[in-house]
């Protein structure tokens, strides 16, 4: 073996180890677990029963669909809020204010997600800050409970993922030459048409890569739905958790895991097809 | 000759101040229809600010901009009958050539078939027919240039602004595009306002050139006038090459002055409003200086010096000879005549140089 090849393999080794030990092997094991059924304690037989359960139980399917739709909604809301923020940071703010605005987006992410979510609980709960303010202002005559519903959960999801939308969007928008935007106006475009024909097409790789990341984060989120969501806001990850930890039914939990993986891959693929982007381009240019 | 039709573009007392800095200081000019007007100046002189005010991206602090006689103050850029070719062209990379050209027409709500027809027509006129389907990134520098102009011209603007569009091209292509731009201007018969820091571009293409410095127009006129009769020392130094010396007036009779240069050389020159003892700057163009082996061949030239060749700077038709006056040590840049008599000139040779009094342009020293 030549020294060149040796160093190549040495450099490759961490990647191979990481992929193999943390991703490939656990997933193969999970796949095997999901494809067996327990017939007696300690006795298993290969079976598709777990997947059949998933597709026949309305609770599982409904929770699954709800999780997917709510994640898409959270992604859309994050995009709608994140786009103007990114545009402002990338194109309108200059110099120091640009850097400090970007830092302000980053600062909340220095504390753990748990603490951040708890911050929302302090604000939103019955005895919380907003409820107190409303009563003080005379807009409410009794304590208002704003926690434990879908809106509170959505708020938490959007807040948690905002940075992951703002970073790729700001990067792609910064790469758009100001003169191109000016040319759009100069040739007769108004704000809306410049946005639609020039800014958004240019930012598309960033939009798609931000959306993929935010969607994945929302779909796989466990903490936010658990802390902010109500008893009706069951999240699919909570089902997986209960199968693994509460029910000790690893087989069904593993099957759920694979269904979630399949669904998220499908939705991401659909999103890429719909926008005519490729994964290489969005990940290469976006972040 | 065009007293009844208003000029295509007219600026009156145009000024722009940013905080404490005056970028453009009360500039007046008018550009007659169908002409090629250039604003020439070093970077930071305010020429880009003027252009952005005409395009509508900046509001003037005071003064008025009129296009075809109508003031455009307060009119947003997308409503002005003016289009701009940007420095780096700013073609839309997400669109192909035809979509780029059709963009402005789409904004005007022109029908699809009409857009197709006019796009095809304008591509024909820039002699790039059939490239509508190409991506912008597939075009060469010169083609992009023409597409950028076509994208504006398809809208039939009253005035086309060009912001140093040749700056990014290499030298050969730039020379070619100069000629082509002039031809395109004639072809479209539209008023072009061109800004550049490259005197070559401005002199070759323009009907009229404004030389700008520190927010003001130093002189406005045809290229020839700027070159042969510069109004100020700045114009004399900025337009064309010149030997530039400082000195003091020792005698002045009307416009005829005698100047003792700081290097010790005494020259006869021409300059107005100068008195004995004034500090002055003298400009002599290298090609105004004649060169001879024999002192009797110099004729009547007021300034005659016997010099030694210190260097030959061969550059084809633009070749120069650097000579030195042995008494004062002053270095003088002389254009090499394109005749066989001087082909063998070499370092160390003794020659005679001379030039007319009228060709030493003399200005009061501004202290810069």
XYZ file of C-alpha atoms in Angstrom:
655
model
C 0.000 0.000 0.000
C 1.403 3.399 -0.957
C 1.644 6.138 1.714
C -0.934 8.167 -0.248
C -3.510 5.429 -0.054
C -2.729 4.807 3.595
C -3.335 8.412 4.576
C -6.507 8.363 2.525
C -7.844 5.421 4.510
C -6.707 6.923 7.793
C -8.565 10.115 6.993
C -11.601 8.147 5.957
C -11.592 5.969 9.072
C -13.389 8.373 11.474
C -16.151 8.912 8.943
C -16.569 5.214 8.327
C -16.558 4.489 12.064
C -19.072 7.225 12.736
C -21.386 6.168 9.952
C -21.011 2.485 10.762
C -21.218 2.525 14.549
C -23.753 5.274 15.045
C -25.953 5.050 12.007
C -25.701 1.852 9.985
C -25.392 -0.749 12.740
C -28.130 0.641 15.018
C -30.449 0.950 12.065
C -29.827 -2.605 10.912
C -30.511 -3.769 14.439
C -33.656 -1.643 14.625
C -34.812 -3.026 11.298
C -34.325 -6.571 12.543
C -36.149 -5.810 15.791
C -39.048 -4.246 13.914
C -39.398 -7.307 11.709
C -40.021 -9.836 14.516
C -42.837 -10.619 16.856
C -42.645 -11.948 20.378
C -44.436 -15.249 20.746
C -43.292 -16.071 24.270
C -40.887 -14.418 26.730
C -37.505 -14.463 25.035
C -38.851 -16.156 21.919
C -39.258 -14.335 18.598
C -40.400 -15.151 15.102
C -39.946 -13.085 11.935
C -43.125 -11.214 11.212
C -44.624 -8.088 9.664
C -47.150 -7.876 12.500
C -45.710 -4.616 13.856
C -46.152 -2.799 10.554
C -49.606 -4.303 10.175
C -50.467 -2.928 13.634
C -49.317 0.499 12.607
C -51.451 0.572 9.492
C -54.570 -0.865 11.139
C -54.665 1.116 14.373
C -56.416 4.460 13.782
C -54.693 6.039 16.811
C -51.262 5.375 15.353
C -52.178 6.543 11.867
C -53.970 9.656 13.064
C -51.114 10.624 15.380
C -48.682 9.979 12.566
C -50.591 12.143 10.081
C -51.112 14.869 12.689
C -47.401 14.948 13.456
C -46.495 15.204 9.779
C -49.047 17.934 9.028
C -48.199 19.935 12.143
C -44.501 19.704 11.254
C -45.171 20.968 7.749
C -47.233 23.789 9.240
C -44.465 24.623 11.721
C -41.982 24.658 8.831
C -44.201 26.985 6.806
C -44.678 29.378 9.740
C -40.941 29.355 10.462
C -40.260 30.192 6.801
C -42.810 33.015 6.741
C -41.358 34.573 9.899
C -37.732 33.722 9.108
C -37.655 35.098 5.562
C -38.192 38.787 6.401
C -35.780 38.472 9.325
C -33.115 36.960 7.085
C -33.772 39.516 4.364
C -33.376 42.304 6.873
C -30.143 40.856 8.257
C -28.664 40.066 4.843
C -29.741 43.052 2.776
C -30.958 45.975 4.866
C -28.901 45.950 8.071
C -25.317 47.115 7.617
C -22.078 46.547 9.502
C -22.378 46.277 13.264
C -26.138 46.054 13.419
C -26.008 43.167 10.959
C -23.626 41.234 13.177
C -25.535 42.001 16.363
C -28.874 41.010 14.838
C -27.391 37.726 13.749
C -25.991 37.230 17.239
C -29.408 37.937 18.751
C -30.829 35.070 16.712
C -28.052 32.857 18.012
C -28.081 33.785 21.709
C -31.189 31.787 22.722
C -29.451 28.691 21.414
C -26.701 28.977 23.991
C -29.046 27.607 26.632
C -30.491 24.129 26.432
C -33.737 23.492 24.667
C -35.254 22.470 27.990
C -34.528 25.839 29.584
C -35.763 27.674 26.485
C -39.012 25.742 26.514
C -39.396 26.344 30.212
C -39.130 30.048 29.443
C -42.302 29.767 27.401
C -44.019 27.958 30.273
C -43.214 30.867 32.578
C -44.709 33.270 30.046
C -47.787 31.317 29.087
C -49.001 29.464 32.158
C -52.113 30.429 34.128
C -50.060 32.233 36.750
C -47.555 33.384 34.154
C -46.358 36.732 32.905
C -48.786 37.246 30.010
C -51.803 36.107 31.983
C -50.817 38.505 34.764
C -50.344 41.378 32.344
C -53.747 40.795 30.747
C -55.421 40.855 34.150
C -53.517 43.953 35.189
C -54.558 45.715 31.988
C -58.144 44.711 32.593
C -58.369 42.654 29.414
C -59.094 39.466 31.362
C -61.012 39.076 34.602
C -59.538 35.729 35.546
C -56.246 33.899 34.996
C -55.826 32.769 31.375
C -54.313 29.402 30.602
C -52.375 29.514 27.345
C -50.355 26.347 27.747
C -51.080 22.751 26.829
C -52.668 23.248 23.448
C -51.640 23.051 19.805
C -50.936 26.775 19.509
C -48.532 26.763 22.430
C -46.813 23.732 20.962
C -46.604 25.358 17.539
C -45.110 28.444 19.130
C -42.457 26.321 20.798
C -41.665 24.414 17.605
C -41.268 27.581 15.539
C -39.151 29.234 18.201
C -36.922 26.200 18.548
C -36.259 25.920 14.824
C -35.993 29.595 13.891
C -32.185 29.708 13.846
C -31.990 26.757 11.479
C -34.132 28.667 8.994
C -32.452 32.043 9.439
C -28.874 30.831 8.965
C -29.170 29.202 5.511
C -31.573 31.915 4.324
C -29.259 34.730 5.402
C -26.324 33.019 3.710
C -28.083 32.626 0.359
C -29.620 36.090 0.482
C -26.241 37.629 1.227
C -24.869 36.078 -1.939
C -27.461 37.958 -4.009
C -25.826 41.018 -5.549
C -27.628 44.229 -4.545
C -27.281 45.426 -8.136
C -29.446 42.513 -9.299
C -32.241 43.666 -6.998
C -31.765 47.256 -8.170
C -31.835 46.098 -11.785
C -35.158 44.443 -11.011
C -36.590 47.778 -9.881
C -34.846 49.722 -12.627
C -36.475 47.601 -15.325
C -39.928 48.331 -13.961
C -40.437 45.754 -11.218
C -42.215 46.565 -7.955
C -41.438 45.106 -4.544
C -43.658 42.090 -5.054
C -42.428 41.144 -8.522
C -38.777 41.608 -7.551
C -39.388 39.304 -4.582
C -41.193 36.711 -6.686
C -38.989 36.729 -9.773
C -35.566 37.549 -8.378
C -35.177 37.215 -4.622
C -37.103 33.982 -4.046
C -35.666 32.092 -7.054
C -32.206 33.078 -5.905
C -32.904 32.091 -2.292
C -34.549 28.783 -3.255
C -31.608 26.560 -2.249
C -31.528 28.273 1.147
C -35.284 28.079 1.549
C -35.318 24.378 0.745
C -32.353 23.534 2.949
C -33.800 25.542 5.842
C -37.174 23.879 5.377
C -35.651 20.392 5.332
C -33.761 21.007 8.564
C -36.707 22.639 10.329
C -39.084 19.942 9.163
C -36.807 17.163 10.390
C -36.284 18.892 13.724
C -40.022 19.379 14.219
C -40.922 15.865 13.172
C -38.378 14.357 15.533
C -39.010 16.788 18.382
C -40.005 15.206 21.665
C -39.460 17.846 24.285
C -41.606 20.689 22.956
C -44.795 18.657 22.339
C -44.366 16.996 25.720
C -43.885 20.234 27.667
C -46.110 22.670 25.811
C -48.661 20.419 24.117
C -51.884 19.332 25.759
C -53.310 15.864 26.102
C -54.765 16.150 22.591
C -51.459 17.191 21.064
C -50.007 13.705 20.924
C -46.775 13.692 18.906
C -45.539 10.605 17.083
C -42.241 10.621 18.958
C -44.228 10.312 22.184
C -45.805 7.123 20.806
C -42.369 5.737 20.020
C -41.165 6.681 23.489
C -44.091 4.976 25.155
C -43.582 1.802 23.120
C -39.920 1.609 24.025
C -39.955 2.809 27.636
C -43.467 2.462 29.016
C -44.812 -0.579 27.190
C -41.430 -2.152 26.692
C -42.600 -3.152 23.211
C -39.378 -2.560 21.315
C -40.662 -4.360 18.251
C -43.530 -1.942 17.659
C -41.385 1.031 18.663
C -38.756 0.100 16.105
C -41.412 -0.285 13.432
C -42.741 3.191 14.313
C -39.232 4.527 14.023
C -38.916 3.168 10.521
C -42.294 4.500 9.503
C -41.207 7.952 10.682
C -37.935 7.670 8.764
C -39.796 6.573 5.643
C -42.335 9.357 5.894
C -39.791 12.097 6.496
C -37.674 10.886 3.561
C -40.756 10.832 1.364
C -41.832 14.336 2.349
C -38.325 15.754 1.872
C -38.090 14.059 -1.510
C -41.471 15.508 -2.455
C -40.366 18.956 -1.330
C -37.218 18.742 -3.468
C -39.195 17.557 -6.499
C -41.773 20.277 -6.053
C -39.151 23.032 -5.983
C -36.903 21.482 -8.623
C -33.903 21.444 -6.291
C -31.424 18.701 -5.615
C -30.080 17.681 -2.235
C -26.493 18.410 -3.287
C -27.350 21.919 -4.376
C -29.400 22.893 -1.352
C -26.926 21.478 1.130
C -23.944 22.793 -0.808
C -25.179 26.327 -1.280
C -27.576 26.659 1.587
C -25.588 26.131 4.707
C -30.172 73.561 -33.379
C -32.685 71.877 -31.075
C -34.147 74.885 -29.412
C -37.771 73.738 -29.545
C -37.347 70.154 -28.302
C -36.178 69.844 -24.694
C -32.972 67.880 -24.104
C -33.383 64.212 -23.188
C -31.720 64.760 -19.867
C -31.136 67.925 -17.979
C -29.710 68.419 -14.497
C -29.903 71.773 -12.784
C -28.014 72.591 -9.623
C -27.938 68.921 -8.787
C -26.386 68.266 -5.386
C -26.171 65.374 -2.974
C -24.891 65.532 0.581
C -24.375 62.540 2.834
C -24.223 63.729 6.429
C -21.240 66.095 6.252
C -19.848 64.945 2.931
C -20.848 66.673 -0.267
C -20.683 63.966 -2.911
C -22.129 66.049 -5.738
C -21.924 69.792 -5.579
C -24.331 71.748 -7.733
C -23.826 70.159 -11.124
C -25.506 71.487 -14.267
C -25.616 69.765 -17.614
C -27.936 68.843 -20.397
C -27.724 66.019 -22.863
C -29.358 66.507 -26.276
C -31.419 63.694 -27.734
C -29.514 60.875 -29.383
C -26.100 61.842 -28.119
C -23.455 59.977 -26.190
C -22.523 61.816 -23.008
C -19.798 60.642 -20.658
C -18.924 61.612 -17.130
C -15.237 60.987 -16.605
C -13.597 61.156 -13.233
C -11.460 59.331 -10.700
C -13.166 56.951 -8.293
C -14.926 58.753 -5.477
C -15.519 61.930 -7.508
C -19.299 61.540 -7.262
C -20.057 60.262 -10.750
C -21.796 57.138 -9.482
C -23.896 59.291 -7.161
C -25.085 61.362 -10.141
C -25.978 58.219 -12.031
C -27.886 56.761 -9.096
C -29.796 60.001 -8.718
C -30.776 59.933 -12.385
C -31.823 56.289 -12.101
C -33.856 57.107 -8.991
C -32.008 55.089 -6.363
C -30.978 58.271 -4.567
C -32.924 61.465 -4.040
C -30.930 64.646 -4.695
C -30.427 66.960 -1.714
C -31.221 69.877 -3.996
C -31.571 70.642 -7.671
C -33.696 69.129 -10.385
C -33.461 66.283 -12.882
C -35.557 66.613 -16.034
C -36.062 63.911 -18.586
C -37.545 65.120 -21.864
C -38.464 68.321 -20.071
C -40.350 66.680 -17.207
C -38.989 66.645 -13.684
C -38.559 63.118 -12.334
C -37.990 64.109 -8.709
C -39.992 61.825 -6.465
C -40.605 59.295 -9.248
C -39.476 55.823 -8.129
C -36.872 53.996 -10.265
C -39.389 51.564 -11.714
C -41.482 54.431 -13.096
C -38.653 56.450 -14.673
C -38.123 56.391 -18.445
C -34.479 55.610 -17.716
C -32.716 52.271 -17.612
C -29.328 51.381 -16.320
C -26.583 48.977 -17.346
C -24.893 48.089 -14.075
C -21.182 47.864 -13.451
C -21.253 44.091 -13.195
C -24.233 44.026 -15.537
C -26.545 42.452 -12.918
C -28.116 40.039 -15.369
C -30.597 37.810 -13.572
C -28.730 34.523 -13.097
C -31.936 32.612 -12.424
C -33.334 33.405 -15.872
C -32.186 32.601 -19.387
C -31.324 35.294 -21.928
C -34.846 35.646 -23.320
C -36.371 35.838 -19.830
C -33.813 38.460 -18.859
C -34.703 40.592 -21.860
C -38.414 39.959 -21.444
C -38.413 40.870 -17.737
C -39.153 44.561 -18.211
C -41.805 43.872 -20.844
C -43.514 41.370 -18.529
C -43.603 44.104 -15.894
C -45.343 46.384 -18.392
C -47.944 43.705 -19.000
C -47.035 43.165 -22.646
C -48.602 40.021 -24.138
C -46.525 36.846 -24.414
C -46.420 36.782 -28.204
C -45.423 40.440 -28.313
C -42.636 39.792 -25.778
C -41.389 36.910 -27.950
C -41.385 39.116 -31.026
C -39.640 42.063 -29.420
C -37.077 39.880 -27.639
C -36.222 38.196 -30.933
C -35.991 41.571 -32.608
C -33.634 43.085 -30.062
C -31.420 39.975 -30.099
C -31.234 40.440 -33.854
C -30.153 44.034 -33.401
C -27.343 43.154 -31.020
C -26.358 40.476 -33.585
C -26.933 37.572 -31.239
C -30.001 35.982 -32.826
C -31.202 32.678 -31.439
C -29.419 32.753 -28.090
C -32.654 33.371 -26.154
C -32.661 29.904 -24.634
C -29.115 30.085 -23.289
C -28.255 30.535 -19.672
C -26.523 33.757 -18.654
C -23.573 31.766 -17.317
C -22.987 30.267 -20.763
C -22.347 33.640 -22.399
C -18.966 35.246 -22.965
C -18.139 38.627 -21.415
C -18.892 40.546 -24.588
C -22.160 38.718 -25.155
C -23.306 39.433 -21.615
C -22.542 43.054 -22.212
C -24.736 43.160 -25.262
C -27.526 41.237 -23.532
C -27.441 43.711 -20.646
C -27.845 46.562 -23.111
C -30.578 44.728 -25.002
C -32.433 44.112 -21.736
C -32.669 47.873 -21.272
C -33.131 48.860 -24.914
C -36.096 46.578 -25.435
C -37.989 48.936 -23.115
C -37.147 51.895 -25.358
C -35.991 54.196 -22.538
C -35.468 57.915 -23.114
C -32.031 57.692 -21.568
C -29.745 54.713 -21.061
C -27.309 54.970 -18.160
C -24.126 52.912 -18.262
C -22.088 52.523 -15.083
C -18.552 51.500 -16.143
C -19.887 48.402 -17.861
C -16.551 47.661 -19.542
C -14.577 47.609 -16.306
C -14.752 43.852 -15.857
C -13.609 42.989 -19.385
C -10.063 42.255 -20.453
C -8.139 44.822 -22.473
C -8.648 43.379 -25.973
C -12.354 42.900 -25.477
C -12.684 46.340 -23.940
C -11.195 47.929 -27.058
C -13.619 45.985 -29.206
C -16.624 46.783 -27.018
C -15.846 50.510 -27.150
C -16.397 50.508 -30.881
C -19.379 48.226 -30.525
C -21.053 50.367 -27.878
C -20.735 53.407 -30.072
C -22.257 51.449 -32.955
C -25.088 50.189 -30.718
C -25.812 53.734 -29.637
C -26.104 54.806 -33.252
C -28.208 51.734 -34.029
C -30.711 52.350 -31.231
C -30.485 56.118 -31.622
C -30.941 56.607 -27.885
C -29.261 58.995 -25.499
C -26.471 57.234 -23.631
C -25.028 58.588 -20.410
C -21.842 56.753 -19.641
C -19.731 57.005 -16.529
C -16.173 55.818 -16.359
C -12.800 56.486 -14.844
C -11.135 55.322 -18.071
C -10.382 58.310 -20.268
C -9.849 56.065 -23.275
C -13.439 54.865 -23.107
C -14.831 58.337 -22.623
C -12.783 60.010 -25.352
C -13.392 57.369 -28.017
C -17.143 56.961 -27.624
C -18.543 60.253 -26.492
C -19.989 63.223 -28.292
C -19.400 65.194 -25.127
C -17.438 64.433 -22.002
C -17.780 65.987 -18.568
C -14.647 65.736 -16.473
C -15.594 65.489 -12.847
C -13.522 65.980 -9.732
C -14.518 66.218 -6.081
C -18.228 66.534 -6.786
C -17.958 69.217 -9.477
C -17.702 69.310 -13.230
C -14.300 70.747 -14.141
C -15.039 71.005 -17.840
C -17.680 69.818 -20.281
C -16.937 69.539 -23.958
C -16.087 67.355 -26.922
C -13.150 65.022 -26.356
C -10.879 67.051 -28.626
C -11.470 70.248 -26.713
C -10.723 68.592 -23.365
C -7.538 67.205 -24.770
C -6.185 70.263 -26.537
C -7.713 73.053 -24.453
C -8.101 71.809 -20.921
C -9.721 74.440 -18.735
C -8.060 73.439 -15.494
C -4.928 71.721 -14.276
C -7.023 68.745 -13.191
C -8.378 68.215 -16.707
C -4.933 68.637 -18.243
C -3.529 66.037 -15.883
C -6.433 63.598 -16.008
C -7.184 63.539 -19.723
C -4.356 62.117 -21.751
C -0.727 61.751 -20.749
C 1.404 64.748 -20.009
C 4.743 65.745 -18.612
C 3.831 67.614 -15.477
C 6.163 70.091 -13.840
C 5.886 72.713 -11.126
C 7.598 76.046 -11.247
C 7.413 79.792 -10.732
C 6.547 82.519 -13.226
C 9.569 84.741 -13.857
C 8.013 86.933 -16.527
C 4.473 87.404 -17.820
C 3.394 89.384 -20.920
C -0.330 88.808 -21.432
C -0.730 85.101 -22.009
C 2.946 84.553 -22.710
C 4.761 83.507 -19.593
C 8.270 82.382 -18.817
C 8.531 79.816 -16.076
C 11.492 78.636 -14.064
C 10.807 74.997 -13.170
C 11.764 73.628 -9.777
C 14.254 71.425 -11.620
C 16.063 74.503 -12.904
C 14.804 74.431 -16.497
C 13.355 77.611 -17.996
C 10.348 77.224 -20.298
C 8.165 79.469 -22.411
C 4.510 78.700 -21.855
C 0.991 80.036 -22.299
C -1.459 80.668 -19.495
C -4.049 83.252 -18.565
C -4.331 85.331 -15.435
C -0.806 84.695 -14.230
C 1.584 87.238 -12.764
C 5.254 87.210 -11.986
C 6.062 85.119 -8.911
C 2.966 82.834 -9.187
C 3.414 79.148 -8.504
C 2.295 77.240 -11.581
C 1.938 73.780 -13.021
C 2.956 73.105 -16.613
C 1.655 70.293 -18.760
C 3.315 69.210 -22.009
C 1.921 66.289 -23.986
C 4.559 63.748 -25.030
C 3.372 63.839 -28.647
C 3.609 67.645 -28.753
C 7.355 67.399 -28.358
C 9.328 66.983 -31.558
C 12.617 65.226 -31.594
C 15.603 65.629 -33.929
C 19.184 64.611 -34.265
C 20.131 68.015 -35.634
C 19.427 71.225 -33.626
C 18.720 73.192 -36.862
C 15.762 70.939 -37.639
C 13.876 72.294 -34.595
C 12.849 75.461 -36.403
C 11.011 78.130 -34.490
C 10.121 76.175 -31.363
C 10.262 78.375 -28.312
C 11.467 75.625 -26.050
C 14.548 73.776 -27.262
C 16.710 71.505 -25.210
C 19.671 69.288 -26.001
C 19.079 66.067 -24.106
C 20.285 62.545 -23.626
C 18.158 59.417 -24.064
C 17.838 57.586 -20.757
C 15.388 54.873 -21.792
C 13.396 53.593 -24.739
C 9.900 52.408 -23.803
C 8.862 50.437 -26.831
C 5.113 49.879 -27.133
C 4.345 49.717 -30.853
C 2.613 52.866 -32.010
C 2.633 54.276 -28.468
C 6.389 54.019 -27.985
C 8.059 56.595 -25.786
C 11.528 57.925 -25.295
C 12.607 59.065 -21.860
C 15.167 61.831 -22.136
C 17.065 63.863 -19.568
C 18.246 67.409 -19.619
C 21.891 67.107 -18.521
C 21.924 70.586 -16.936
C 18.805 70.385 -14.721
C 18.443 66.617 -14.528
C 14.734 66.917 -15.490
C 13.220 63.810 -17.077
C 10.979 64.358 -20.075
C 8.612 61.895 -21.676
C 8.607 62.179 -25.497
C 6.512 60.268 -28.029
C 8.676 58.350 -30.477
C 7.972 59.441 -34.054
C 7.004 56.526 -36.263
C 9.746 57.158 -38.788
C 12.824 55.177 -39.690
C 15.087 58.041 -38.578
C 14.546 57.217 -34.900
C 14.139 53.467 -35.099
C 17.726 52.972 -33.993
C 17.587 55.411 -31.088
C 19.217 53.961 -28.021
C 20.092 54.756 -24.445
C 22.812 57.403 -24.146
C 22.210 58.977 -27.555
C 22.262 62.767 -27.693
C 19.166 64.306 -29.344
C 17.412 67.664 -29.535
C 13.834 68.152 -28.442
C 11.606 71.148 -28.840
C 8.035 72.325 -28.613
C 5.967 75.375 -29.188
C 5.002 77.901 -26.544
C 1.296 77.047 -27.128
C 1.929 73.446 -26.237
C 3.069 74.160 -22.708
C -0.201 74.548 -20.853
C 0.257 76.577 -17.739
C -2.120 76.710 -14.760
C -1.911 78.301 -11.359
C -0.742 75.641 -8.907
C -3.727 74.413 -6.934
C -1.415 73.041 -4.284
C -2.192 69.371 -4.926
